[in-house]
Coordinates of C-alpha atoms and ligand atoms in Angstrom, one line a residue:
M12 CA 112.6 99.5 112.0
T13 CA 114.2 102.5 113.7
D14 CA 113.2 104.8 116.5
K15 CA 114.8 107.8 114.8
P16 CA 112.5 110.8 114.2
T17 CA 111.3 110.9 110.6
A18 CA 111.1 113.8 108.2
L19 CA 109.5 114.0 104.8
V20 CA 110.6 116.8 102.4
I21 CA 108.4 117.8 99.4
G22 CA 110.8 118.8 96.6
A23 CA 114.5 118.3 95.8
G24 CA 115.4 121.8 95.0
I25 CA 118.6 123.1 96.6
G26 CA 116.5 124.1 99.7
G27 CA 115.0 120.6 100.0
I28 CA 118.3 118.8 99.5
A29 CA 120.1 121.0 102.0
T30 CA 117.4 120.7 104.6
A31 CA 117.2 116.9 104.2
A32 CA 120.9 116.6 104.5
R33 CA 121.1 118.8 107.6
L34 CA 118.2 116.8 109.3
A35 CA 119.9 113.5 108.4
K36 CA 123.1 114.7 109.9
K37 CA 121.1 115.5 113.1
G38 CA 119.7 112.0 113.3
F39 CA 116.5 112.1 111.3
R40 CA 115.4 109.4 108.9
V41 CA 114.6 111.5 105.8
T42 CA 112.7 110.9 102.6
V43 CA 112.6 113.5 99.8
L44 CA 109.7 113.2 97.3
E45 CA 110.5 115.0 94.0
K46 CA 108.1 115.5 91.2
N47 CA 110.7 115.4 88.4
D48 CA 113.2 112.6 87.5
K49 CA 116.2 114.3 89.0
P50 CA 117.1 116.8 91.8
G51 CA 117.8 120.5 91.4
G52 CA 114.6 122.3 90.6
R53 CA 115.4 125.7 89.1
A54 CA 119.1 124.9 89.5
N55 CA 118.7 121.9 87.1
Q56 CA 120.8 121.1 84.0
I57 CA 120.2 120.1 80.4
V58 CA 122.8 118.1 78.5
Q59 CA 122.3 117.7 74.8
D60 CA 124.7 116.6 72.0
G61 CA 127.7 117.5 74.1
H62 CA 126.3 120.9 75.2
R63 CA 125.8 121.5 78.9
F64 CA 123.4 124.2 80.2
D65 CA 122.6 125.2 83.7
I66 CA 118.9 126.1 83.3
G67 CA 118.7 128.8 86.0
P68 CA 121.5 130.0 88.3
T69 CA 124.8 130.9 86.6
L70 CA 126.2 133.2 89.2
F71 CA 127.9 131.6 92.2
L72 CA 127.9 134.3 94.8
M73 CA 128.7 134.4 98.6
P74 CA 131.0 131.4 98.6
E75 CA 131.2 131.5 102.4
V76 CA 127.5 130.6 102.7
F77 CA 128.0 127.6 100.5
E78 CA 131.1 126.7 102.5
E79 CA 129.1 126.8 105.8
T80 CA 126.6 124.3 104.3
Y81 CA 129.3 121.8 103.3
T82 CA 131.0 122.2 106.7
A83 CA 127.8 121.7 108.6
L84 CA 127.4 118.4 106.8
G85 CA 130.9 117.3 107.8
E86 CA 132.5 118.0 104.4
R87 CA 135.0 120.4 102.8
M88 CA 133.6 122.5 99.9
A89 CA 137.0 122.4 98.2
D90 CA 136.8 118.6 98.0
H91 CA 133.6 118.9 96.0
L92 CA 133.7 122.1 94.0
D93 CA 136.5 123.4 91.7
L94 CA 135.6 127.1 91.8
K95 CA 137.0 129.6 89.3
R96 CA 136.6 133.3 89.8
I97 CA 135.1 135.2 86.9
D98 CA 136.7 138.6 86.4
P99 CA 135.7 140.9 84.7
T100 CA 132.4 139.8 86.2
Y101 CA 130.2 141.1 83.3
K102 CA 130.6 142.9 80.1
V103 CA 127.8 145.4 80.1
H104 CA 126.5 146.8 76.7
F105 CA 124.5 150.0 76.6
D106 CA 122.4 150.7 73.6
D107 CA 124.3 153.9 72.7
G108 CA 127.5 151.8 72.2
L109 CA 129.1 152.4 75.6
R110 CA 130.8 149.2 77.0
L111 CA 131.8 148.6 80.6
E112 CA 133.7 145.7 82.0
L113 CA 132.8 145.5 85.7
T114 CA 135.8 144.2 87.5
A115 CA 137.6 143.8 90.8
N116 CA 140.6 145.6 89.2
I117 CA 140.3 149.0 90.8
G118 CA 142.6 150.7 88.3
S119 CA 140.5 149.6 85.4
M120 CA 137.3 150.6 87.2
E121 CA 138.7 154.1 87.8
T122 CA 139.6 154.6 84.1
Q123 CA 136.3 153.3 82.8
L124 CA 134.0 155.1 85.3
D125 CA 135.8 158.5 85.2
R126 CA 135.6 158.4 81.4
V127 CA 131.8 158.2 81.6
E128 CA 131.4 160.7 84.4
P129 CA 134.3 162.6 85.9
G130 CA 134.5 161.8 89.6
A131 CA 132.3 158.7 89.3
F132 CA 135.1 156.5 90.7
G133 CA 134.8 158.2 94.1
G134 CA 131.0 157.5 94.0
F135 CA 131.8 153.9 93.2
L136 CA 134.1 153.5 96.2
R137 CA 131.4 155.0 98.5
Y138 CA 128.7 152.8 96.9
I139 CA 130.8 149.6 97.4
A140 CA 131.5 150.7 101.0
E141 CA 127.8 151.1 101.6
G142 CA 127.1 147.7 99.9
N143 CA 129.7 146.1 102.3
K144 CA 127.8 147.6 105.3
H145 CA 124.5 146.4 103.9
Y146 CA 125.9 142.9 103.3
K147 CA 127.4 142.4 106.7
V148 CA 124.4 143.9 108.7
S149 CA 121.8 142.0 106.6
L150 CA 123.5 138.7 106.9
E151 CA 124.1 138.9 110.6
K152 CA 121.0 140.7 111.8
F153 CA 118.2 139.9 109.3
V154 CA 118.9 137.2 106.7
G155 CA 120.8 134.7 108.9
R156 CA 118.2 134.4 111.7
N157 CA 114.7 133.4 112.5
F158 CA 112.1 135.9 113.8
R159 CA 109.6 134.4 116.2
N160 CA 107.4 137.5 116.5
I161 CA 107.0 141.0 115.1
F162 CA 108.6 142.5 118.3
E163 CA 111.8 140.7 117.6
Y164 CA 111.9 142.1 114.1
F165 CA 110.9 145.7 114.9
S166 CA 112.8 145.6 118.2
L167 CA 114.6 148.7 119.5
A168 CA 117.9 147.1 118.5
N169 CA 116.7 146.4 114.9
L170 CA 114.8 149.6 114.1
P171 CA 118.0 151.8 113.6
L172 CA 119.4 149.0 111.5
L173 CA 116.4 148.9 109.2
F174 CA 117.0 152.6 108.6
Q175 CA 120.7 152.1 108.1
L176 CA 119.9 149.4 105.5
K177 CA 117.8 151.9 103.7
T178 CA 114.9 149.5 103.5
L179 CA 112.4 152.2 102.7
I180 CA 114.4 153.9 99.9
S181 CA 114.3 152.3 96.4
H182 CA 117.6 151.0 95.1
Y183 CA 117.4 153.1 92.0
N184 CA 116.8 156.4 93.9
N185 CA 119.6 155.6 96.3
V186 CA 122.1 155.0 93.5
G187 CA 121.5 158.6 92.4
S188 CA 123.5 159.7 95.5
F189 CA 126.6 158.1 94.0
F190 CA 126.3 158.6 90.2
K191 CA 124.6 161.1 87.9
D192 CA 125.0 159.4 84.6
E193 CA 121.9 157.3 83.8
R194 CA 124.1 154.5 82.4
L195 CA 126.1 154.2 85.5
K196 CA 122.9 154.1 87.6
A197 CA 121.8 151.3 85.4
A198 CA 125.1 149.5 85.6
F199 CA 124.9 149.4 89.4
T200 CA 121.3 148.4 89.7
F201 CA 120.5 145.9 86.9
Q202 CA 121.7 143.0 89.1
N203 CA 118.3 143.2 90.9
M204 CA 116.9 141.5 87.8
Y205 CA 118.8 138.3 88.9
L206 CA 116.5 138.2 91.9
G207 CA 113.5 139.0 89.7
L208 CA 113.2 142.5 91.1
S209 CA 112.9 146.0 89.7
P210 CA 115.5 148.4 91.1
Y211 CA 112.6 150.9 91.3
D212 CA 110.8 148.7 93.8
A213 CA 113.7 146.8 95.5
P214 CA 115.0 148.4 98.7
A215 CA 118.4 150.2 98.5
T216 CA 119.7 147.4 100.8
F217 CA 120.3 145.5 97.6
S218 CA 123.5 147.4 96.9
L219 CA 124.9 144.5 98.8
L220 CA 124.7 142.6 95.5
Q221 CA 127.2 144.8 93.8
Y222 CA 129.5 144.6 96.8
T223 CA 129.4 140.7 96.9
E224 CA 130.0 140.5 93.1
L225 CA 132.9 142.8 92.9
A226 CA 134.5 142.3 96.4
E227 CA 133.7 138.7 97.3
G228 CA 133.6 137.7 93.6
I229 CA 131.5 135.9 91.1
W230 CA 132.6 132.2 90.9
Y231 CA 131.9 129.3 88.6
P232 CA 132.2 125.6 89.6
I233 CA 134.0 123.7 86.8
G234 CA 131.4 121.2 85.5
G235 CA 128.6 123.8 85.9
M236 CA 126.4 125.2 88.7
Y237 CA 124.7 121.8 88.8
R238 CA 127.9 120.4 90.5
V239 CA 126.4 122.1 93.7
I240 CA 123.2 120.0 93.3
E241 CA 125.1 116.8 92.4
T242 CA 127.5 117.0 95.3
L243 CA 124.9 118.1 97.9
T244 CA 122.6 115.2 96.8
A245 CA 125.5 112.7 97.1
I246 CA 126.3 114.0 100.6
A247 CA 122.7 113.8 101.6
E248 CA 122.5 110.2 100.3
K249 CA 125.7 109.4 102.2
L250 CA 124.0 110.7 105.3
G251 CA 121.1 108.3 104.7
V252 CA 118.6 110.5 102.9
T253 CA 116.3 108.6 100.5
F254 CA 115.3 110.5 97.3
V255 CA 112.2 109.3 95.5
Y256 CA 111.9 110.8 92.0
N257 CA 108.9 111.0 89.7
A258 CA 106.8 111.3 92.9
P259 CA 104.7 114.4 92.7
V260 CA 102.8 115.1 95.9
K261 CA 99.1 115.8 95.2
A262 CA 97.8 116.5 98.8
I263 CA 99.0 117.1 102.3
Q264 CA 96.6 115.5 104.8
A265 CA 96.2 117.2 108.2
A266 CA 94.1 116.8 111.3
G267 CA 93.9 119.3 114.1
S268 CA 97.2 121.0 114.5
R269 CA 99.3 118.4 112.7
V270 CA 100.1 117.1 109.3
E271 CA 99.7 113.3 109.3
S272 CA 100.7 112.3 105.8
V273 CA 101.1 113.3 102.2
E274 CA 99.7 111.5 99.2
T275 CA 101.6 111.2 95.9
Q276 CA 99.9 111.1 92.6
D277 CA 100.2 107.3 92.3
G278 CA 98.1 107.0 95.5
R279 CA 100.8 106.1 97.9
V280 CA 100.6 107.7 101.4
W281 CA 103.7 108.8 103.2
Q282 CA 103.8 109.4 106.9
A283 CA 106.4 111.2 109.0
D284 CA 106.9 113.1 112.3
T285 CA 108.0 116.3 110.5
F286 CA 107.2 117.6 107.0
V287 CA 109.1 120.2 105.0
G288 CA 107.7 121.9 101.9
N289 CA 110.4 122.9 99.5
A290 CA 108.1 123.3 96.5
D291 CA 107.1 126.9 96.0
L292 CA 105.4 128.1 99.2
P293 CA 102.3 129.8 97.5
Y294 CA 101.8 126.7 95.4
I295 CA 101.8 124.5 98.5
Y296 CA 99.2 126.6 100.3
K297 CA 97.1 126.8 97.2
E298 CA 97.3 123.3 95.7
L299 CA 98.4 120.9 98.4
L300 CA 97.0 122.0 101.7
P301 CA 93.3 121.8 102.7
S302 CA 91.5 125.0 101.6
N303 CA 92.7 127.9 103.7
K304 CA 92.6 131.7 104.0
E305 CA 96.3 132.1 103.8
S306 CA 96.4 131.0 100.1
A307 CA 94.1 133.9 99.1
K308 CA 96.4 136.3 101.0
L309 CA 99.4 134.9 99.2
E310 CA 97.7 135.3 95.8
K311 CA 97.7 139.1 96.4
K312 CA 101.3 139.4 97.3
A313 CA 103.9 140.7 94.9
F314 CA 105.7 138.1 92.9
T315 CA 109.1 138.4 91.1
C316 CA 109.2 138.6 87.4
S317 CA 109.6 135.6 85.0
T318 CA 111.9 134.9 82.1
I319 CA 112.0 133.7 78.6
M320 CA 115.0 131.5 78.2
F321 CA 116.8 130.3 75.1
Y322 CA 119.4 127.5 75.4
W323 CA 121.3 127.3 72.1
G324 CA 123.7 124.5 71.0
V325 CA 125.8 126.3 68.5
D326 CA 128.2 124.6 66.0
K327 CA 130.7 127.5 66.1
A328 CA 132.6 129.2 68.9
Y329 CA 132.0 132.9 69.5
P330 CA 134.9 134.1 71.7
Q331 CA 133.7 137.7 71.6
I332 CA 130.8 136.6 73.9
A333 CA 132.3 136.7 77.4
H334 CA 131.3 134.3 80.3
H335 CA 128.6 136.8 81.5
N336 CA 127.2 139.5 79.2
V337 CA 124.5 142.0 79.9
F338 CA 122.7 144.1 77.3
L339 CA 120.8 146.9 78.8
A340 CA 117.7 148.6 77.3
G341 CA 118.0 152.3 76.5
K342 CA 114.7 153.1 78.1
Y343 CA 115.7 151.6 81.4
K344 CA 112.6 152.7 83.5
D345 CA 110.1 151.9 80.7
S346 CA 111.5 148.4 80.4
F347 CA 110.9 147.7 84.1
D348 CA 107.4 149.2 83.9
S349 CA 106.6 146.8 81.0
I350 CA 107.8 143.8 83.0
F351 CA 106.4 144.7 86.5
K352 CA 103.3 146.8 85.6
D353 CA 102.2 145.6 82.2
R354 CA 103.5 142.0 82.8
T355 CA 104.9 141.6 79.3
L356 CA 108.1 141.8 77.3
P357 CA 109.5 145.3 76.9
E358 CA 109.5 146.7 73.4
K359 CA 113.3 146.8 73.7
P360 CA 114.2 144.2 76.4
S361 CA 117.4 144.0 78.4
F362 CA 118.9 140.5 78.4
Y363 CA 121.8 138.4 79.7
I364 CA 123.9 135.8 77.9
H365 CA 125.9 133.1 79.6
A366 CA 128.7 131.4 77.7
P367 CA 130.2 128.9 80.2
A368 CA 132.6 127.4 77.7
R369 CA 134.7 130.6 78.0
T370 CA 135.7 129.3 81.5
D371 CA 135.0 125.6 81.2
P372 CA 135.6 124.1 77.8
S373 CA 133.7 120.9 78.9
A374 CA 130.5 122.9 78.5
A375 CA 130.6 122.5 74.7
P376 CA 132.1 120.2 72.1
E377 CA 135.4 121.5 70.8
G378 CA 135.2 124.5 68.5
Q379 CA 131.4 124.9 69.3
D380 CA 129.5 127.0 71.9
T381 CA 126.8 126.7 74.5
L382 CA 124.8 129.8 74.9
Y383 CA 122.1 130.6 77.5
V384 CA 120.0 133.7 77.0
L385 CA 117.8 135.1 79.8
V386 CA 115.2 137.7 78.9
P387 CA 113.2 139.1 81.8
V388 CA 109.4 139.3 81.3
G389 CA 106.3 139.7 83.4
H390 CA 104.9 136.7 85.2
M391 CA 101.7 135.1 84.1
D392 CA 98.6 137.2 84.4
E393 CA 95.3 135.3 84.7
N394 CA 93.3 138.4 84.0
N395 CA 95.2 139.3 80.9
P396 CA 96.8 136.2 79.5
Q397 CA 99.9 136.8 77.4
D398 CA 100.6 135.3 74.0
W399 CA 103.9 133.6 74.9
H400 CA 104.5 132.2 71.5
A401 CA 104.5 135.7 69.9
L402 CA 106.6 137.1 72.8
V403 CA 109.2 134.3 72.3
E404 CA 109.5 135.0 68.6
R405 CA 109.9 138.8 69.3
A406 CA 112.5 138.1 72.0
R407 CA 114.6 135.8 69.8
S408 CA 114.6 138.2 66.9
F409 CA 115.6 141.1 69.2
V410 CA 118.5 139.3 70.9
I411 CA 119.9 138.0 67.6
E412 CA 119.7 141.4 66.0
R413 CA 121.3 143.2 68.9
I414 CA 124.2 140.9 69.2
G415 CA 124.6 141.1 65.5
V416 CA 124.9 144.9 65.5
E417 CA 127.0 145.2 68.7
M418 CA 129.2 142.2 68.5
G419 CA 129.4 141.8 64.7
I420 CA 127.9 138.3 65.0
T421 CA 125.9 138.1 61.8
D422 CA 125.8 134.3 61.3
L423 CA 124.4 133.1 64.6
R424 CA 121.0 132.0 63.2
E425 CA 122.5 129.5 60.8
H426 CA 124.8 128.1 63.4
I427 CA 122.2 127.3 66.0
K428 CA 122.0 123.4 65.9
F429 CA 119.2 123.2 68.4
E430 CA 117.2 125.5 70.6
I431 CA 115.4 124.8 73.9
V432 CA 112.9 127.5 75.1
K433 CA 111.4 128.2 78.5
T434 CA 108.6 130.6 79.3
P435 CA 106.6 131.4 82.4
L436 CA 104.3 128.5 81.3
T437 CA 107.3 126.1 81.4
W438 CA 108.5 127.4 84.8
K439 CA 105.0 126.7 86.2
E440 CA 104.5 123.3 84.5
E441 CA 108.0 121.9 85.3
F442 CA 108.5 123.2 88.9
N443 CA 105.0 124.3 90.0
L444 CA 106.2 127.9 90.4
E445 CA 103.1 130.0 91.1
K446 CA 102.3 132.4 88.3
G447 CA 105.4 131.1 86.5
S448 CA 107.3 133.6 88.6
A449 CA 110.9 132.4 88.2
F450 CA 112.3 133.6 91.5
G451 CA 109.2 133.2 93.8
L452 CA 107.7 135.9 96.1
S453 CA 109.2 139.4 95.7
H454 CA 111.4 141.1 98.3
N455 CA 109.8 144.5 98.8
F456 CA 109.7 146.0 102.3
M457 CA 106.4 144.2 103.2
Q458 CA 107.7 140.8 102.1
V459 CA 111.1 140.5 103.9
G460 CA 112.2 139.5 107.4
Y461 CA 109.3 138.8 109.7
L462 CA 106.9 140.0 107.1
R463 CA 107.8 137.2 104.6
P464 CA 105.8 133.9 104.9
K465 CA 107.1 132.0 107.9
N466 CA 109.1 128.8 107.7
R467 CA 106.6 127.1 110.0
H468 CA 102.9 126.8 109.3
S469 CA 100.8 128.7 111.8
Q470 CA 98.3 125.9 112.4
F471 CA 100.1 122.7 111.5
K472 CA 102.9 122.7 113.9
N473 CA 104.9 119.9 112.3
L474 CA 104.9 121.5 108.8
Y475 CA 107.9 123.7 107.9
F476 CA 109.0 125.4 104.7
A477 CA 112.5 125.8 103.1
G478 CA 113.0 127.6 99.8
A479 CA 112.9 130.8 97.8
S480 CA 109.4 132.0 98.8
T481 CA 109.9 131.7 102.6
H482 CA 112.3 133.6 104.9
P483 CA 115.0 134.8 104.0
G484 CA 114.4 134.6 100.2
T485 CA 115.6 133.7 96.8
G486 CA 119.0 133.0 95.2
L487 CA 121.1 129.8 95.9
P488 CA 123.0 131.1 99.0
I489 CA 119.9 132.6 100.5
V490 CA 118.0 129.4 100.0
L491 CA 120.9 127.6 101.7
L492 CA 120.4 129.9 104.6
S493 CA 116.7 129.1 104.6
A494 CA 117.6 125.4 104.9
R495 CA 119.8 126.2 107.9
L496 CA 117.2 128.3 109.6
T497 CA 114.4 125.8 109.0
T498 CA 116.5 123.0 110.4
E499 CA 117.4 125.0 113.4
R500 CA 113.7 125.8 114.0
I501 CA 112.7 122.1 113.7
L502 CA 115.4 121.1 116.2
E503 CA 114.4 123.8 118.6
E504 CA 110.8 122.7 118.5
M505 CA 111.8 119.1 118.9
S506 CA 113.9 119.8 121.9
T507 CA 111.0 121.8 123.4
I508 CA 108.7 118.8 122.8
V509 CA 111.3 116.4 124.3
V510 CA 111.7 118.6 127.4
Q511 CA 107.9 119.0 127.7
N512 CA 107.4 115.3 127.5
M513 CA 110.1 114.7 130.2
I514 CA 108.4 117.2 132.5
K515 CA 105.0 115.5 131.9
A516 CA 106.5 112.1 132.5
N517 CA 108.2 113.3 135.7
A518 CA 104.9 114.8 136.9
E519 CA 103.0 111.7 136.1
S520 CA 105.5 109.4 138.0
A521 CA 105.4 111.8 141.0
H522 CA 101.6 111.5 141.1
A523 CA 101.8 107.7 140.8
Ligands
FAD13 C1 116.4 131.8 85.3 C2 117.0 131.9 86.7 C3 118.2 132.4 87.0 C4 118.7 132.4 88.3 N1 120.0 132.8 88.5 C5 120.5 132.7 89.7 C6 121.9 133.0 89.9 O1 122.6 133.3 89.0 N2 122.4 132.8 91.2 C7 121.6 132.4 92.2 O2 122.1 132.3 93.3 N3 120.3 132.1 92.1 C8 119.7 132.3 90.9 N4 118.4 131.9 90.6 C9 117.6 131.6 91.8 C10 117.7 130.2 92.3 O3 117.7 129.3 91.2 C11 116.5 129.8 93.2 O4 116.4 130.8 94.2 C12 116.7 128.5 93.9 O5 117.2 127.5 93.0 C13 115.4 128.0 94.5 O6 115.6 126.8 95.1 P1 114.4 126.2 95.9 O7 114.9 124.9 96.6 O8 113.7 127.2 96.8 O9 113.2 125.8 94.8 P2 113.2 125.0 93.5 O10 114.5 124.9 92.8 O11 112.0 125.4 92.8 O12 112.9 123.5 94.0 C14 111.6 123.0 94.4 C15 111.5 121.6 94.0 O13 110.1 121.1 94.3 C16 109.7 120.3 93.3 N5 108.2 120.2 93.4 C17 107.3 121.1 93.0 N6 106.1 120.7 93.3 C18 106.2 119.4 93.8 C19 105.2 118.4 94.2 N7 103.9 118.6 94.2 N8 105.7 117.2 94.6 C20 107.1 117.0 94.7 N9 108.0 117.9 94.3 C21 107.6 119.1 93.8 C22 110.2 121.0 92.0 O14 110.2 120.1 90.9 C23 111.6 121.4 92.5 O15 112.5 120.4 92.2 C24 117.9 131.9 89.3 C25 116.6 131.4 89.1 C26 116.2 131.3 87.8 C27 114.8 130.7 87.5

């Protein structure tokens, strides 16, 4: 037995693992209940016949945020991750034959951009400078802190910053101040898709993405992105965290203002002082908590898009496919309308290919290739259910045909040894992602900062949230920040309770 405070975390995604480890480091006895048979959630991995795929994240951005997590846990990131910088970051293919290699090499950017639009390089430098400002201000003033009330968020100090960050201007409209050529506007906004957002809806603040990618770099941990999950899980275990796999939670039991226990599907009941929901927040409100008004409100919020994924084990190497490759649709705006308004697969979809063996030969057997294809699609629509089988067939044919035409790869079909497919249905079934939305709640103006679902339940005071659909938002580094903010909030509340109890005890002894 121990008199340590206890915490129970629902879900072993990166947000759950990092929160559990931080709490353990601060003296909690922590148990993590995970529905699946291994940790990682969306940042999981598939290994088959010598081919290693990261199933979701492939871009390691904002290394300093990862570093802060390892440091807070008493470790050095360099002892756990062997990071390689990927440059050029992407090869971008336009449907009219134009190719761009986005790179930190300024000379190469000048030559490439000015060839497309004379003077565009000057626009690029101004754009990156603005992205730098957005990155620094967002991280310090909005993303890296908790907001206790609306007045803190819309405070006199913050209001001018919200304007500076261009939170009310769409990213796509804003990029028009820097470039005229439609292809350049696309080249510097498509990155929003990696957060499941349309550049026509996302705030212009998101130019911070292009800044981080080109200035701070896109990195890749040798061994795959899953190394982050493996190493953080090992650190958490070293700090005393117990992970229980194949343990889906089926209900959270609460009384009055507190959660008392959770029940797993096998009927076991788990008690703790503090509970943290890392599973997708809208799913927790809808499926695990006693019926509540909040879940109906969440249902109406904007969700990010979903993806059709192909993981191909290929018995031939294709060196013409770079580490990161982006193929953009000619009708850029129409393709986002198809995804975000019609909730389907665009007629001519944009897509992304990841070929990790370009950087890390251990991702594929020698002389073979490991290819990951991400095709953005609308999330599930209950009112107008999509025919995912038909959309998968169409997506596959389109991808294979386009890389055939543009890369001269005409024999891919016959070299695919095996294929694993994910659709919005799979995202929902495997990880309980509401609407199969791959990145969680969207980040429009009404769903960021204080306006995003809070990391503490309003009624159940010992129930907290950490993960992509709470503050600050989606993406591995941002979820790591969420874990930090949630831990800080738990510790602050605990210290308030300890102080209140001391005051009460003193008052009682004075009366005695
Ligand atoms: C295709 C794709 C590409 C992406 N690319 C990038 C990228 O390049 N770079 C980047 O930084 N980010 C990327 N992301 C985003 C990033 O993966 C997520 O933001 C992050 O992994 C979310 O972590 P999380 O801990 O919030 O949630 P999750 O990873 O969803 O973890 C939640 C966990 O809870 C578990 N769970 C659910 N229900 C229950 C239950 N009832 N009981 C117990 N456990 C439960 C789930 O199984 C899961 O393990 C990508 C995401 C996707 C899907």
